[in-house]
PDB file of C-alpha atoms in Angstrom:
ATOM      1  CA  VAL A 235       0.545   0.010   0.124  1.00 55.00           C
ATOM      2  CA  THR A 236       1.285   3.143  -0.987  1.00 59.00           C
ATOM      3  CA  ILE A 237      -0.186   6.459   0.657  1.00 58.00           C
ATOM      4  CA  VAL A 238       0.358  10.193  -0.934  1.00 60.00           C
ATOM      5  CA  ASP A 239       1.159  12.942   1.572  1.00 57.00           C
ATOM      6  CA  TYR A 240       0.499  16.222  -0.670  1.00 57.00           C
ATOM      7  CA  ASP A 241       0.668  18.748   2.366  1.00 54.00           C
ATOM      8  CA  SER A 242       4.731  19.797   0.934  1.00 56.00           C
ATOM      9  CA  MET A 243       2.735  21.225  -2.000  1.00 55.00           C
ATOM     10  CA  ARG A 244       0.357  22.494   0.883  1.00 56.00           C
ATOM     11  CA  GLN A 245      -0.324  23.716   4.358  1.00 59.00           C
ATOM     12  CA  GLY A 246      -1.581  20.946   7.066  1.00 60.00           C
ATOM     13  CA  ASP A 247      -2.060  18.971   9.145  1.00 63.00           C
ATOM     14  CA  PRO A 248      -0.544  14.958   8.362  1.00 65.00           C
ATOM     15  CA  MET A 249      -3.409  14.225  10.663  1.00 68.00           C
ATOM     16  CA  ALA A 250      -5.450  14.745   9.324  1.00 69.00           C
ATOM     17  CA  ASP A 251      -4.536  12.610   6.074  1.00 73.00           C
ATOM     18  CA  VAL A 252      -3.922   9.517   8.694  1.00 76.00           C
ATOM     19  CA  ALA A 253      -7.438   9.899   9.318  1.00 76.00           C
ATOM     20  CA  ARG A 254      -9.462   9.960   5.732  1.00 77.00           C
ATOM     21  CA  THR A 255      -7.550   7.120   5.591  1.00 81.00           C
ATOM     22  CA  VAL A 256      -8.471   5.081   8.501  1.00 81.00           C
ATOM     23  CA  SER A 257     -12.256   6.225   7.680  1.00 79.00           C
ATOM     24  CA  SER A 258     -11.867   4.962   4.671  1.00 82.00           C
ATOM     25  CA  ILE A 259     -10.867   1.411   5.323  1.00 83.00           C
ATOM     26  CA  ARG A 260     -13.670   1.433   8.614  1.00 78.00           C
ATOM     27  CA  ALA A 261     -15.595   2.389   5.482  1.00 78.00           C
ATOM     28  CA  TRP A 262     -14.354  -0.474   3.542  1.00 84.00           C
ATOM     29  CA  SER A 263     -14.299  -3.155   7.148  1.00 83.00           C
ATOM     30  CA  LYS A 264     -17.973  -2.768   7.554  1.00 78.00           C
ATOM     31  CA  LYS A 265     -19.027  -2.944   3.674  1.00 81.00           C
ATOM     32  CA  ILE A 266     -17.159  -5.883   3.530  1.00 90.00           C
ATOM     33  CA  GLY A 267     -17.730  -8.099   7.168  1.00 86.00           C
ATOM     34  CA  MET A 268     -14.733  -7.287   8.521  1.00 86.00           C
ATOM     35  CA  SER A 269     -13.885  -8.701  11.980  1.00 83.00           C
ATOM     36  CA  GLN A 270     -12.844  -5.893  14.165  1.00 74.00           C
ATOM     37  CA  ALA A 271     -10.416  -7.288  15.454  1.00 78.00           C
ATOM     38  CA  LYS A 272      -8.263  -7.318  11.504  1.00 86.00           C
ATOM     39  CA  GLU A 273      -9.374  -4.041  11.247  1.00 82.00           C
ATOM     40  CA  SER A 274      -8.029  -2.743  14.203  1.00 77.00           C
ATOM     41  CA  GLY A 275      -4.886  -4.498  13.651  1.00 81.00           C
ATOM     42  CA  LEU A 276      -4.586  -2.911  10.085  1.00 84.00           C
ATOM     43  CA  VAL A 277      -5.323   0.577  11.572  1.00 80.00           C
ATOM     44  CA  ARG A 278      -2.285  -0.211  13.707  1.00 78.00           C
ATOM     45  CA  SER A 279      -0.260  -1.194  10.973  1.00 83.00           C
ATOM     46  CA  LEU A 280      -0.913   1.872   9.132  1.00 81.00           C
ATOM     47  CA  ILE A 281       0.222   4.515  12.044  1.00 76.00           C
ATOM     48  CA  ARG A 282       2.824   2.116  12.090  1.00 76.00           C
ATOM     49  CA  GLY A 283       4.011   2.780   9.173  1.00 78.00           C
ATOM     50  CA  TYR A 284       2.743   6.615   8.982  1.00 75.00           C
ATOM     51  CA  ARG A 285       5.013   6.994  12.186  1.00 71.00           C
ATOM     52  CA  GLU A 286       8.573   5.411  10.894  1.00 73.00           C
ATOM     53  CA  THR A 287       8.349   7.237   7.729  1.00 72.00           C
ATOM     54  CA  ARG A 288       7.864  10.286   9.886  1.00 66.00           C
ATOM     55  CA  VAL A 289      11.469  13.519   9.475  1.00 61.00           C
ATOM     56  CA  GLU A 290      10.717  13.385  12.954  1.00 62.00           C
ATOM     57  CA  LYS A 291      10.558  10.623  14.484  1.00 61.00           C
ATOM     58  CA  PRO A 292       7.931  10.444  18.082  1.00 58.00           C
ATOM     59  CA  ASP A 293       8.763   8.996  21.346  1.00 61.00           C
ATOM     60  CA  GLU A 294       7.285   5.359  21.728  1.00 59.00           C
ATOM     61  CA  LYS A 295       5.858   6.105  24.497  1.00 59.00           C
ATOM     62  CA  GLU A 296       3.686   8.336  22.551  1.00 59.00           C
ATOM     63  CA  SER A 297       2.113   6.019  20.371  1.00 58.00           C
ATOM     64  CA  GLU A 298      -0.942   5.100  21.763  1.00 59.00           C
ATOM     65  CA  PHE A 299      -1.536   8.804  21.883  1.00 62.00           C
ATOM     66  CA  ASP A 300      -0.888   8.670  18.400  1.00 68.00           C
ATOM     67  CA  TYR A 301      -3.589   6.666  17.430  1.00 72.00           C
ATOM     68  CA  ILE A 302      -5.447   8.582  19.809  1.00 77.00           C
ATOM     69  CA  LYS A 303      -5.692  11.505  18.601  1.00 77.00           C
ATOM     70  CA  ILE A 304      -6.274  10.034  14.685  1.00 77.00           C
ATOM     71  CA  ILE A 305      -9.767   8.773  15.690  1.00 81.00           C
ATOM     72  CA  CYS A 306      -9.956  12.129  17.487  1.00 82.00           C
ATOM     73  CA  TYR A 307      -9.351  13.565  13.798  1.00 80.00           C
ATOM     74  CA  GLU A 308     -11.244  10.782  12.188  1.00 81.00           C
ATOM     75  CA  ILE A 309     -14.355  11.836  14.717  1.00 86.00           C
ATOM     76  CA  ARG A 310     -14.233  15.438  13.804  1.00 84.00           C
ATOM     77  CA  LEU A 311     -14.198  14.402  10.065  1.00 81.00           C
ATOM     78  CA  TYR A 312     -17.064  12.351  10.440  1.00 85.00           C
ATOM     79  CA  LEU A 313     -18.639  15.868  12.770  1.00 88.00           C
ATOM     80  CA  VAL A 314     -18.004  18.454   9.831  1.00 86.00           C
ATOM     81  CA  GLU A 315     -19.801  16.054   7.411  1.00 86.00           C
ATOM     82  CA  MET A 316     -22.812  15.777   9.246  1.00 90.00           C
ATOM     83  CA  THR A 317     -23.325  19.810   9.270  1.00 91.00           C
ATOM     84  CA  GLN A 318     -24.757  18.902   5.445  1.00 91.00           C
ATOM     85  CA  PHE A 319     -27.581  17.246   6.784  1.00 92.00           C
ATOM     86  CA  ASN A 320     -28.918  20.084   8.944  1.00 93.00           C
ATOM     87  CA  ASP A 321     -31.878  21.225   7.018  1.00 94.00           C
ATOM     88  CA  LEU A 322     -33.021  17.241   7.297  1.00 93.00           C
ATOM     89  CA  ARG A 323     -32.027  16.540  10.560  1.00 92.00           C
ATOM     90  CA  ALA A 324     -34.502  19.431  11.095  1.00 92.00           C
ATOM     91  CA  ARG A 325     -36.474  17.880   8.301  1.00 92.00           C
ATOM     92  CA  ILE A 326     -36.546  14.364  10.959  1.00 92.00           C
ATOM     93  CA  LYS A 327     -36.692  16.175  13.464  1.00 91.00           C
ATOM     94  CA  ALA A 328     -40.006  17.976  12.410  1.00 90.00           C
ATOM     95  CA  GLU A 329     -42.296  14.817  11.242  1.00 90.00           C
ATOM     96  CA  LEU A 330     -40.663  11.262  12.837  1.00 91.00           C
ATOM     97  CA  ILE A 331     -39.855  12.221  16.190  1.00 90.00           C
ATOM     98  CA  GLY A 332     -41.531  13.645  19.962  1.00 83.00           C
ATOM     99  CA  GLY A 333     -43.678  11.941  22.194  1.00 69.00           C
ATOM    100  CA  ASP A 334     -46.801  11.653  19.546  1.00 77.00           C
ATOM    101  CA  VAL A 335     -48.472   8.571  18.675  1.00 73.00           C
ATOM    102  CA  GLY A 336     -46.457   7.177  16.017  1.00 75.00           C
ATOM    103  CA  LYS A 337     -43.052   8.513  16.125  1.00 85.00           C
ATOM    104  CA  PHE A 338     -39.638   7.244  17.076  1.00 89.00           C
ATOM    105  CA  GLU A 339     -39.002   9.477  21.429  1.00 89.00           C
ATOM    106  CA  THR A 340     -35.597   9.624  20.273  1.00 89.00           C
ATOM    107  CA  GLU A 341     -33.630  10.898  16.575  1.00 89.00           C
ATOM    108  CA  LYS A 342     -31.438   8.218  18.190  1.00 89.00           C
ATOM    109  CA  ALA A 343     -34.098   5.707  18.241  1.00 90.00           C
ATOM    110  CA  LEU A 344     -35.161   6.508  14.499  1.00 91.00           C
ATOM    111  CA  TYR A 345     -31.091   4.949  14.008  1.00 90.00           C
ATOM    112  CA  GLU A 346     -31.611   2.436  15.545  1.00 90.00           C
ATOM    113  CA  ALA A 347     -34.564   0.854  14.232  1.00 91.00           C
ATOM    114  CA  ILE A 348     -34.005   1.807  10.906  1.00 91.00           C
ATOM    115  CA  THR A 349     -30.737  -0.165  12.217  1.00 88.00           C
ATOM    116  CA  ARG A 350     -32.556  -3.757  13.248  1.00 91.00           C
ATOM    117  CA  ASP A 351     -35.283  -2.862  10.277  1.00 92.00           C
ATOM    118  CA  PRO A 352     -34.339  -1.070   7.186  1.00 89.00           C
ATOM    119  CA  LYS A 353     -37.477  -2.195   5.142  1.00 91.00           C
ATOM    120  CA  LEU A 354     -38.560   0.666   7.451  1.00 91.00           C
ATOM    121  CA  LEU A 355     -37.322   2.800   5.807  1.00 91.00           C
ATOM    122  CA  GLU A 356     -40.129   2.461   3.317  1.00 91.00           C
ATOM    123  CA  SER A 357     -43.541   2.942   5.495  1.00 91.00           C
ATOM    124  CA  GLU A 358     -45.598   5.240   5.141  1.00 89.00           C
ATOM    125  CA  LYS A 359     -44.109   6.937   7.230  1.00 87.00           C
ATOM    126  CA  PHE A 360     -41.283   7.621   5.724  1.00 90.00           C
ATOM    127  CA  LYS A 361     -43.568   8.482   2.656  1.00 90.00           C
ATOM    128  CA  VAL A 362     -42.843  12.966   3.472  1.00 90.00           C
ATOM    129  CA  PHE A 363     -39.486  11.460   2.857  1.00 93.00           C
ATOM    130  CA  SER A 364     -38.291  12.233  -1.342  1.00 93.00           C
ATOM    131  CA  LYS A 365     -35.346   8.395  -2.897  1.00 93.00           C
ATOM    132  CA  THR A 366     -32.544  10.930  -1.802  1.00 94.00           C
ATOM    133  CA  ASP A 367     -33.688  12.175   1.464  1.00 94.00           C
ATOM    134  CA  VAL A 368     -33.861   7.969   2.418  1.00 93.00           C
ATOM    135  CA  ALA A 369     -30.767   7.877   0.665  1.00 92.00           C
ATOM    136  CA  LYS A 370     -29.675  10.450   2.886  1.00 92.00           C
ATOM    137  CA  ILE A 371     -31.024   8.963   6.163  1.00 93.00           C
ATOM    138  CA  LEU A 372     -29.426   6.428   5.386  1.00 90.00           C
ATOM    139  CA  HIS A 373     -26.078   8.363   5.301  1.00 89.00           C
ATOM    140  CA  LEU A 374     -26.800   9.991   8.374  1.00 91.00           C
ATOM    141  CA  ARG A 375     -26.954   7.035  10.493  1.00 90.00           C
ATOM    142  CA  ASP A 376     -23.932   5.675   8.641  1.00 87.00           C
ATOM    143  CA  ILE A 377     -22.233   8.397  10.104  1.00 87.00           C
ATOM    144  CA  LEU A 378     -23.830   8.620  13.302  1.00 89.00           C
ATOM    145  CA  ASP A 379     -22.943   4.323  13.255  1.00 86.00           C
ATOM    146  CA  ARG A 380     -19.025   5.162  12.729  1.00 83.00           C
ATOM    147  CA  ILE A 381     -19.152   7.931  15.242  1.00 88.00           C
ATOM    148  CA  ASN A 382     -20.011   5.413  17.250  1.00 87.00           C
ATOM    149  CA  ALA A 383     -17.552   2.930  16.395  1.00 81.00           C
ATOM    150  CA  CYS A 384     -14.734   5.669  16.427  1.00 82.00           C
ATOM    151  CA  ILE A 385     -16.015   6.423  20.770  1.00 86.00           C
ATOM    152  CA  GLU A 386     -16.229   2.166  21.668  1.00 82.00           C
ATOM    153  CA  TYR A 387     -12.274   2.292  20.072  1.00 77.00           C
ATOM    154  CA  LEU A 388     -11.420   5.275  22.178  1.00 79.00           C
ATOM    155  CA  VAL A 389     -12.561   3.333  25.255  1.00 79.00           C
ATOM    156  CA  ARG A 390     -11.389  -0.388  24.847  1.00 72.00           C
ATOM    157  CA  ILE A 391      -8.146   1.757  24.686  1.00 64.00           C
ATOM    158  CA  GLU A 392      -8.652   3.307  27.815  1.00 57.00           C
ATOM    159  CA  THR A 393      -9.481   0.616  29.142  1.00 57.00           C
ATOM    160  CA  ASP A 394      -6.723  -2.046  27.754  1.00 51.00           C
TER     161      ASP A 394
END
């Protein structure tokens, strides 16, 4: 695997590039059903390789810190991506969230229900949304799942 880092052409934090690559690995591993242990090993190998090629050699004791920093960057990238869904999320909250009968108690409950039963998106409740909106709802759910996976990784690092 070769990763080309063009930061020398433009100022930027190389950790952001690594985080984007890690994010892509996570998305790919989820898509193909890779085990979490194998995914974690792959990500750690990428980070080790990145650390070995850095001009300035960090202290080995900072290894876990680099890993945590990369995961935090990954979360940041997802949060930036989430802003494109602000209008859709407002519509979701107006149409589907609340204590009314037939509505979901929370936005989280909605995404959990969609995960359990993707056909829910074809139900009457979602007829107010276009097919494009429904696709965006699925994408939004995937981003939230990835943020949650990152947080779970951070918790495991702290408890391992």
